Amino acid sequence: MSEKAFLVDTTKCSGCRSCQVACKQWNNLPAEKTEFFAGPELTNPKELSAITWNHVKFFDVDRSNPDRPIWTIMHKKCYHCEVANCLRVCPEKAIYKKDGWTVIDQEKCIGCGACVMNPREIPACAFACPTGALTYDYRLSIVKKAEKRLEEIKKDFPNASIYGRDQFEGLKVITILRDRPEKYGLELKPEPIDLVKAESIRETYKMLAFFSMGIPALKRMAYRMSKSAVEKDRRA
């Protein structure tokens, strides 16, 4: 198997955000307009977005001492799932697979957020990482490195785990977590999306988008209305 993958090791991440900055510079992405601070603890911006493809997020692990809380840090990016929910729900078919990677056609994207609601990549982020917390290699090699590293850290982090080997039939971002996945807001066994619901939203969107005159803002509104209508109908 010649496919590549990333390895994220949360036991080595210092939260320097070199990966976040390198990705912005390499891909010429604009800065986010955020608050101080936008997310929990020291997280900024709050989450991944259409203009932030690499993200450093802080998670509180232990708050038994409120004056000195213990947190862990994780690099986040698109997981490039083998079975990608975002690809399935995109109403404009702006998301597709290329050489196994999940790619977004920015010219087709209307910014509706469907892909973000359902959990392109240049490894400048991995190159910029000063601690070795983010690396890039063949996926089989990445998995072996992750398993070996897990054995090394189990003494210090008994609840440590590997995320991405099996979720969504395999991710291209394998993450070594200091603790259980739920501590990072990750589902151990993520449920597949409701394809019937996704298709209903897409069909409703097609009808409403006809009146949008191709204007992205109106297309986004059409998508939100479609999603709301389908969800309301299913609750009735």
mmCIF file of N, CA and C in Angstrom, residues 81-184:
data_model
loop_
_atom_site.group_PDB
_atom_site.id
_atom_site.type_symbol
_atom_site.label_atom_id
_atom_site.label_comp_id
_atom_site.label_asym_id
_atom_site.label_seq_id
_atom_site.Cartn_x
_atom_site.Cartn_y
_atom_site.Cartn_z
ATOM 1 N N CYS A 81 -10.966 10.934 5.504
ATOM 2 C CA CYS A 81 -11.575 9.628 5.737
ATOM 3 C C CYS A 81 -11.697 8.829 4.443
ATOM 4 N N GLU A 82 -11.513 7.528 4.568
ATOM 5 C CA GLU A 82 -11.721 6.658 3.406
ATOM 6 C C GLU A 82 -13.170 6.767 2.941
ATOM 7 N N VAL A 83 -14.095 6.793 3.900
ATOM 8 C CA VAL A 83 -15.508 7.040 3.607
ATOM 9 C C VAL A 83 -15.828 8.413 4.194
ATOM 10 N N ALA A 84 -15.813 9.433 3.353
ATOM 11 C CA ALA A 84 -15.911 10.819 3.826
ATOM 12 C C ALA A 84 -17.350 11.324 3.849
ATOM 13 N N ASN A 85 -17.855 11.654 5.053
ATOM 14 C CA ASN A 85 -19.200 12.199 5.175
ATOM 15 C C ASN A 85 -19.338 13.525 4.439
ATOM 16 N N CYS A 86 -18.286 14.355 4.504
ATOM 17 C CA CYS A 86 -18.360 15.682 3.885
ATOM 18 C C CYS A 86 -18.613 15.564 2.383
ATOM 19 N N LEU A 87 -17.988 14.585 1.747
ATOM 20 C CA LEU A 87 -18.166 14.370 0.313
ATOM 21 C C LEU A 87 -19.604 13.985 0.017
ATOM 22 N N ARG A 88 -20.188 13.194 0.893
ATOM 23 C CA ARG A 88 -21.550 12.705 0.677
ATOM 24 C C ARG A 88 -22.611 13.788 0.827
ATOM 25 N N VAL A 89 -22.360 14.756 1.712
ATOM 26 C CA VAL A 89 -23.404 15.747 1.989
ATOM 27 C C VAL A 89 -23.252 17.049 1.213
ATOM 28 N N CYS A 90 -22.106 17.290 0.580
ATOM 29 C CA CYS A 90 -21.892 18.560 -0.116
ATOM 30 C C CYS A 90 -22.945 18.764 -1.209
ATOM 31 N N PRO A 91 -23.755 19.820 -1.128
ATOM 32 C CA PRO A 91 -24.828 20.026 -2.107
ATOM 33 C C PRO A 91 -24.334 20.456 -3.486
ATOM 34 N N GLU A 92 -23.115 20.989 -3.584
ATOM 35 C CA GLU A 92 -22.578 21.462 -4.857
ATOM 36 C C GLU A 92 -21.564 20.499 -5.463
ATOM 37 N N LYS A 93 -21.353 19.349 -4.795
ATOM 38 C CA LYS A 93 -20.362 18.366 -5.233
ATOM 39 C C LYS A 93 -18.986 19.024 -5.412
ATOM 40 N N ALA A 94 -18.666 19.893 -4.464
ATOM 41 C CA ALA A 94 -17.384 20.599 -4.503
ATOM 42 C C ALA A 94 -16.273 19.777 -3.865
ATOM 43 N N ILE A 95 -16.625 18.642 -3.261
ATOM 44 C CA ILE A 95 -15.644 17.807 -2.578
ATOM 45 C C ILE A 95 -15.505 16.488 -3.324
ATOM 46 N N TYR A 96 -14.277 16.068 -3.540
ATOM 47 C CA TYR A 96 -14.031 14.828 -4.269
ATOM 48 C C TYR A 96 -12.735 14.186 -3.765
ATOM 49 N N LYS A 97 -12.472 12.978 -4.226
ATOM 50 C CA LYS A 97 -11.274 12.254 -3.840
ATOM 51 C C LYS A 97 -10.240 12.320 -4.965
ATOM 52 N N LYS A 98 -8.986 12.586 -4.597
ATOM 53 C CA LYS A 98 -7.884 12.595 -5.549
ATOM 54 C C LYS A 98 -6.702 11.879 -4.912
ATOM 55 N N ASP A 99 -6.294 10.775 -5.513
ATOM 56 C CA ASP A 99 -5.189 9.968 -4.976
ATOM 57 C C ASP A 99 -5.429 9.589 -3.525
ATOM 58 N N GLY A 100 -6.688 9.386 -3.164
ATOM 59 C CA GLY A 100 -7.034 8.988 -1.804
ATOM 60 C C GLY A 100 -7.269 10.133 -0.837
ATOM 61 N N TRP A 101 -6.914 11.364 -1.244
ATOM 62 C CA TRP A 101 -7.091 12.528 -0.376
ATOM 63 C C TRP A 101 -8.428 13.203 -0.654
ATOM 64 N N THR A 102 -8.994 13.804 0.374
ATOM 65 C CA THR A 102 -10.248 14.546 0.229
ATOM 66 C C THR A 102 -9.914 15.978 -0.180
ATOM 67 N N VAL A 103 -10.424 16.396 -1.338
ATOM 68 C CA VAL A 103 -10.059 17.695 -1.908
ATOM 69 C C VAL A 103 -11.311 18.552 -2.099
ATOM 70 N N ILE A 104 -11.163 19.854 -1.858
ATOM 71 C CA ILE A 104 -12.270 20.798 -2.022
ATOM 72 C C ILE A 104 -12.008 21.705 -3.213
ATOM 73 N N ASP A 105 -12.956 21.766 -4.144
ATOM 74 C CA ASP A 105 -12.888 22.678 -5.286
ATOM 75 C C ASP A 105 -13.395 24.037 -4.815
ATOM 76 N N GLN A 106 -12.466 24.948 -4.567
ATOM 77 C CA GLN A 106 -12.826 26.240 -3.998
ATOM 78 C C GLN A 106 -13.739 27.061 -4.912
ATOM 79 N N GLU A 107 -13.688 26.810 -6.212
ATOM 80 C CA GLU A 107 -14.542 27.549 -7.140
ATOM 81 C C GLU A 107 -16.001 27.108 -7.041
ATOM 82 N N LYS A 108 -16.222 25.858 -6.633
ATOM 83 C CA LYS A 108 -17.582 25.346 -6.494
ATOM 84 C C LYS A 108 -18.139 25.554 -5.088
ATOM 85 N N CYS A 109 -17.254 25.662 -4.110
ATOM 86 C CA CYS A 109 -17.682 25.777 -2.711
ATOM 87 C C CYS A 109 -18.483 27.059 -2.485
ATOM 88 N N ILE A 110 -19.647 26.929 -1.823
ATOM 89 C CA ILE A 110 -20.479 28.098 -1.525
ATOM 90 C C ILE A 110 -20.389 28.474 -0.051
ATOM 91 N N GLY A 111 -19.616 27.706 0.724
ATOM 92 C CA GLY A 111 -19.442 28.024 2.142
ATOM 93 C C GLY A 111 -20.656 27.747 2.999
ATOM 94 N N CYS A 112 -21.451 26.736 2.633
ATOM 95 C CA CYS A 112 -22.682 26.442 3.372
ATOM 96 C C CYS A 112 -22.412 25.797 4.726
ATOM 97 N N GLY A 113 -21.262 25.169 4.858
ATOM 98 C CA GLY A 113 -20.914 24.549 6.132
ATOM 99 C C GLY A 113 -21.358 23.113 6.285
ATOM 100 N N ALA A 114 -21.933 22.514 5.254
ATOM 101 C CA ALA A 114 -22.395 21.123 5.352
ATOM 102 C C ALA A 114 -21.240 20.191 5.694
ATOM 103 N N CYS A 115 -20.073 20.422 5.121
ATOM 104 C CA CYS A 115 -18.919 19.554 5.368
ATOM 105 C C CYS A 115 -18.408 19.710 6.784
ATOM 106 N N VAL A 116 -18.492 20.914 7.335
ATOM 107 C CA VAL A 116 -18.021 21.148 8.697
ATOM 108 C C VAL A 116 -18.946 20.489 9.701
ATOM 109 N N MET A 117 -20.234 20.494 9.404
ATOM 110 C CA MET A 117 -21.206 19.906 10.316
ATOM 111 C C MET A 117 -21.075 18.403 10.358
ATOM 112 N N ASN A 118 -20.447 17.797 9.388
ATOM 113 C CA ASN A 118 -20.275 16.348 9.341
ATOM 114 C C ASN A 118 -18.766 16.036 9.249
ATOM 115 N N PRO A 119 -18.308 15.682 10.567
ATOM 116 C CA PRO A 119 -16.930 15.321 10.536
ATOM 117 C C PRO A 119 -16.751 14.385 9.430
ATOM 118 N N ARG A 120 -6.999 19.665 1.137
ATOM 119 C CA ARG A 120 -6.123 19.812 0.386
ATOM 120 C C ARG A 120 -4.981 19.983 1.354
ATOM 121 N N GLU A 121 -4.235 19.388 0.994
ATOM 122 C CA GLU A 121 -3.280 19.322 2.065
ATOM 123 C C GLU A 121 -1.869 19.321 1.534
ATOM 124 N N ILE A 122 -1.086 20.316 1.887
ATOM 125 C CA ILE A 122 0.343 20.394 1.584
ATOM 126 C C ILE A 122 1.077 20.181 2.895
ATOM 127 N N PRO A 123 2.001 19.210 2.966
ATOM 128 C CA PRO A 123 2.629 18.936 4.256
ATOM 129 C C PRO A 123 3.668 19.957 4.695
ATOM 130 N N ALA A 124 3.459 21.230 4.367
ATOM 131 C CA ALA A 124 4.319 22.281 4.916
ATOM 132 C C ALA A 124 4.163 22.293 6.434
ATOM 133 N N CYS A 125 2.984 21.903 6.895
ATOM 134 C CA CYS A 125 2.719 21.862 8.331
ATOM 135 C C CYS A 125 3.644 20.874 9.026
ATOM 136 N N ALA A 126 3.812 19.698 8.420
ATOM 137 C CA ALA A 126 4.689 18.685 9.008
ATOM 138 C C ALA A 126 6.148 19.127 8.974
ATOM 139 N N PHE A 127 6.526 19.785 7.884
ATOM 140 C CA PHE A 127 7.899 20.262 7.741
ATOM 141 C C PHE A 127 8.225 21.303 8.807
ATOM 142 N N ALA A 128 7.225 22.111 9.165
ATOM 143 C CA ALA A 128 7.459 23.211 10.104
ATOM 144 C C ALA A 128 7.432 22.787 11.563
ATOM 145 N N CYS A 129 6.915 21.595 11.854
ATOM 146 C CA CYS A 129 6.768 21.170 13.253
ATOM 147 C C CYS A 129 8.139 20.990 13.896
ATOM 148 N N PRO A 130 8.458 21.728 14.970
ATOM 149 C CA PRO A 130 9.800 21.654 15.571
ATOM 150 C C PRO A 130 9.990 20.497 16.549
ATOM 151 N N THR A 131 8.906 19.857 16.987
ATOM 152 C CA THR A 131 9.028 18.830 18.020
ATOM 153 C C THR A 131 8.847 17.410 17.492
ATOM 154 N N GLY A 132 8.484 17.280 16.221
ATOM 155 C CA GLY A 132 8.225 15.949 15.679
ATOM 156 C C GLY A 132 6.842 15.438 16.030
ATOM 157 N N ALA A 133 5.971 16.335 16.492
ATOM 158 C CA ALA A 133 4.612 15.937 16.836
ATOM 159 C C ALA A 133 3.773 15.676 15.593
ATOM 160 N N LEU A 134 4.189 16.222 14.453
ATOM 161 C CA LEU A 134 3.455 16.040 13.198
ATOM 162 C C LEU A 134 4.428 15.542 12.136
ATOM 163 N N THR A 135 4.205 14.334 11.651
ATOM 164 C CA THR A 135 5.081 13.743 10.636
ATOM 165 C C THR A 135 4.247 13.206 9.479
ATOM 166 N N TYR A 136 4.921 12.890 8.379
ATOM 167 C CA TYR A 136 4.244 12.484 7.140
ATOM 168 C C TYR A 136 5.026 11.354 6.497
ATOM 169 N N ASP A 137 4.341 10.253 6.162
ATOM 170 C CA ASP A 137 5.021 9.088 5.615
ATOM 171 C C ASP A 137 3.964 8.183 4.983
ATOM 172 N N TYR A 138 4.406 7.000 4.510
ATOM 173 C CA TYR A 138 3.450 6.024 4.014
ATOM 174 C C TYR A 138 2.560 5.567 5.169
ATOM 175 N N ARG A 139 1.281 5.330 4.874
ATOM 176 C CA ARG A 139 0.316 5.058 5.942
ATOM 177 C C ARG A 139 0.678 3.822 6.762
ATOM 178 N N LEU A 140 1.108 2.760 6.108
ATOM 179 C CA LEU A 140 1.488 1.558 6.842
ATOM 180 C C LEU A 140 2.625 1.845 7.826
ATOM 181 N N SER A 141 3.578 2.654 7.386
ATOM 182 C CA SER A 141 4.688 3.036 8.247
ATOM 183 C C SER A 141 4.195 3.909 9.399
ATOM 184 N N ILE A 142 3.259 4.811 9.088
ATOM 185 C CA ILE A 142 2.699 5.700 10.112
ATOM 186 C C ILE A 142 1.992 4.882 11.192
ATOM 187 N N VAL A 143 1.209 3.902 10.785
ATOM 188 C CA VAL A 143 0.486 3.068 11.750
ATOM 189 C C VAL A 143 1.461 2.298 12.638
ATOM 190 N N LYS A 144 2.518 1.762 12.042
ATOM 191 C CA LYS A 144 3.526 1.031 12.817
ATOM 192 C C LYS A 144 4.226 1.952 13.814
ATOM 193 N N LYS A 145 4.545 3.183 13.366
ATOM 194 C CA LYS A 145 5.181 4.144 14.266
ATOM 195 C C LYS A 145 4.250 4.496 15.431
ATOM 196 N N ALA A 146 2.966 4.639 15.109
ATOM 197 C CA ALA A 146 1.991 4.977 16.140
ATOM 198 C C ALA A 146 1.872 3.861 17.170
ATOM 199 N N GLU A 147 1.833 2.624 16.705
ATOM 200 C CA GLU A 147 1.719 1.483 17.615
ATOM 201 C C GLU A 147 2.954 1.353 18.508
ATOM 202 N N LYS A 148 4.127 1.578 17.924
ATOM 203 C CA LYS A 148 5.360 1.519 18.708
ATOM 204 C C LYS A 148 5.393 2.637 19.749
ATOM 205 N N ARG A 149 5.003 3.839 19.325
ATOM 206 C CA ARG A 149 4.995 4.987 20.238
ATOM 207 C C ARG A 149 3.992 4.762 21.374
ATOM 208 N N LEU A 150 2.855 4.132 21.067
ATOM 209 C CA LEU A 150 1.842 3.871 22.087
ATOM 210 C C LEU A 150 2.410 2.973 23.179
ATOM 211 N N GLU A 151 3.179 1.978 22.782
ATOM 212 C CA GLU A 151 3.810 1.085 23.759
ATOM 213 C C GLU A 151 4.774 1.858 24.656
ATOM 214 N N GLU A 152 5.481 2.831 24.073
ATOM 215 C CA GLU A 152 6.475 3.601 24.821
ATOM 216 C C GLU A 152 5.857 4.523 25.868
ATOM 217 N N ILE A 153 4.655 5.029 25.587
ATOM 218 C CA ILE A 153 4.074 6.054 26.464
ATOM 219 C C ILE A 153 3.027 5.509 27.428
ATOM 220 N N LYS A 154 2.674 4.228 27.306
ATOM 221 C CA LYS A 154 1.608 3.664 28.137
ATOM 222 C C LYS A 154 1.896 3.803 29.633
ATOM 223 N N LYS A 155 3.166 3.761 30.022
ATOM 224 C CA LYS A 155 3.508 3.878 31.430
ATOM 225 C C LYS A 155 3.137 5.249 31.980
ATOM 226 N N ASP A 156 3.399 6.284 31.186
ATOM 227 C CA ASP A 156 3.104 7.650 31.622
ATOM 228 C C ASP A 156 1.657 8.047 31.332
ATOM 229 N N PHE A 157 1.076 7.466 30.276
ATOM 230 C CA PHE A 157 -0.293 7.794 29.891
ATOM 231 C C PHE A 157 -1.087 6.497 29.725
ATOM 232 N N PRO A 158 -1.569 5.912 30.809
ATOM 233 C CA PRO A 158 -2.237 4.612 30.754
ATOM 234 C C PRO A 158 -3.492 4.580 29.888
ATOM 235 N N ASN A 159 -4.131 5.714 29.692
ATOM 236 C CA ASN A 159 -5.338 5.754 28.864
ATOM 237 C C ASN A 159 -5.055 6.168 27.418
ATOM 238 N N ALA A 160 -3.773 6.241 27.068
ATOM 239 C CA ALA A 160 -3.397 6.664 25.712
ATOM 240 C C ALA A 160 -3.998 5.720 24.672
ATOM 241 N N SER A 161 -4.268 6.272 23.492
ATOM 242 C CA SER A 161 -4.896 5.477 22.443
ATOM 243 C C SER A 161 -4.493 5.995 21.070
ATOM 244 N N ILE A 162 -4.806 5.217 20.056
ATOM 245 C CA ILE A 162 -4.554 5.613 18.667
ATOM 246 C C ILE A 162 -5.890 5.824 17.987
ATOM 247 N N TYR A 163 -6.038 6.953 17.322
ATOM 248 C CA TYR A 163 -7.293 7.262 16.629
ATOM 249 C C TYR A 163 -7.033 7.366 15.124
ATOM 250 N N GLY A 164 -7.850 6.663 14.349
ATOM 251 C CA GLY A 164 -7.750 6.781 12.895
ATOM 252 C C GLY A 164 -7.432 5.499 12.159
ATOM 253 N N ARG A 165 -7.091 4.436 12.897
ATOM 254 C CA ARG A 165 -6.804 3.174 12.218
ATOM 255 C C ARG A 165 -8.050 2.596 11.565
ATOM 256 N N ASP A 166 -9.174 2.688 12.258
ATOM 257 C CA ASP A 166 -10.394 2.031 11.779
ATOM 258 C C ASP A 166 -11.571 2.984 11.556
ATOM 259 N N GLN A 167 -11.596 4.116 12.238
ATOM 260 C CA GLN A 167 -12.733 5.027 12.123
ATOM 261 C C GLN A 167 -12.955 5.454 10.671
ATOM 262 N N PHE A 168 -14.195 5.460 10.242
ATOM 263 C CA PHE A 168 -14.571 5.797 8.863
ATOM 264 C C PHE A 168 -13.766 4.964 7.861
ATOM 265 N N GLU A 169 -13.544 3.694 8.236
ATOM 266 C CA GLU A 169 -12.805 2.731 7.406
ATOM 267 C C GLU A 169 -11.358 3.154 7.173
ATOM 268 N N GLY A 170 -10.839 3.947 8.084
ATOM 269 C CA GLY A 170 -9.437 4.352 8.023
ATOM 270 C C GLY A 170 -9.265 5.816 7.664
ATOM 271 N N LEU A 171 -8.472 6.539 8.467
ATOM 272 C CA LEU A 171 -8.194 7.949 8.211
ATOM 273 C C LEU A 171 -6.768 8.104 7.699
ATOM 274 N N LYS A 172 -6.508 9.219 7.041
ATOM 275 C CA LYS A 172 -5.153 9.524 6.589
ATOM 276 C C LYS A 172 -4.432 10.444 7.573
ATOM 277 N N VAL A 173 -5.059 10.681 8.703
ATOM 278 C CA VAL A 173 -4.426 11.380 9.814
ATOM 279 C C VAL A 173 -4.561 10.476 11.030
ATOM 280 N N ILE A 174 -3.480 9.841 11.412
ATOM 281 C CA ILE A 174 -3.471 8.952 12.564
ATOM 282 C C ILE A 174 -2.990 9.751 13.775
ATOM 283 N N THR A 175 -3.754 9.694 14.863
ATOM 284 C CA THR A 175 -3.442 10.523 16.027
ATOM 285 C C THR A 175 -3.180 9.673 17.263
ATOM 286 N N ILE A 176 -2.058 9.953 17.926
ATOM 287 C CA ILE A 176 -1.758 9.334 19.217
ATOM 288 C C ILE A 176 -2.309 10.263 20.290
ATOM 289 N N LEU A 177 -3.293 9.786 21.026
ATOM 290 C CA LEU A 177 -3.940 10.597 22.046
ATOM 291 C C LEU A 177 -3.409 10.233 23.432
ATOM 292 N N ARG A 178 -3.212 11.229 24.263
ATOM 293 C CA ARG A 178 -2.752 10.973 25.632
ATOM 294 C C ARG A 178 -3.833 10.285 26.461
ATOM 295 N N ASP A 179 -5.070 10.491 26.044
ATOM 296 C CA ASP A 179 -6.189 9.974 26.820
ATOM 297 C C ASP A 179 -7.214 9.364 25.874
ATOM 298 N N ARG A 180 -8.374 9.022 26.396
ATOM 299 C CA ARG A 180 -9.423 8.411 25.599
ATOM 300 C C ARG A 180 -9.980 9.394 24.577
ATOM 301 N N PRO A 181 -10.449 8.919 23.428
ATOM 302 C CA PRO A 181 -10.944 9.806 22.358
ATOM 303 C C PRO A 181 -12.004 10.799 22.806
ATOM 304 N N GLU A 182 -12.886 10.367 23.705
ATOM 305 C CA GLU A 182 -13.965 11.264 24.126
ATOM 306 C C GLU A 182 -13.453 12.514 24.830
ATOM 307 N N LYS A 183 -12.238 12.444 25.414
ATOM 308 C CA LYS A 183 -11.660 13.632 26.056
ATOM 309 C C LYS A 183 -11.322 14.708 25.021
ATOM 310 N N TYR A 184 -11.205 14.315 23.760
ATOM 311 C CA TYR A 184 -10.875 15.238 22.676
ATOM 312 C C TYR A 184 -12.086 15.538 21.794
#
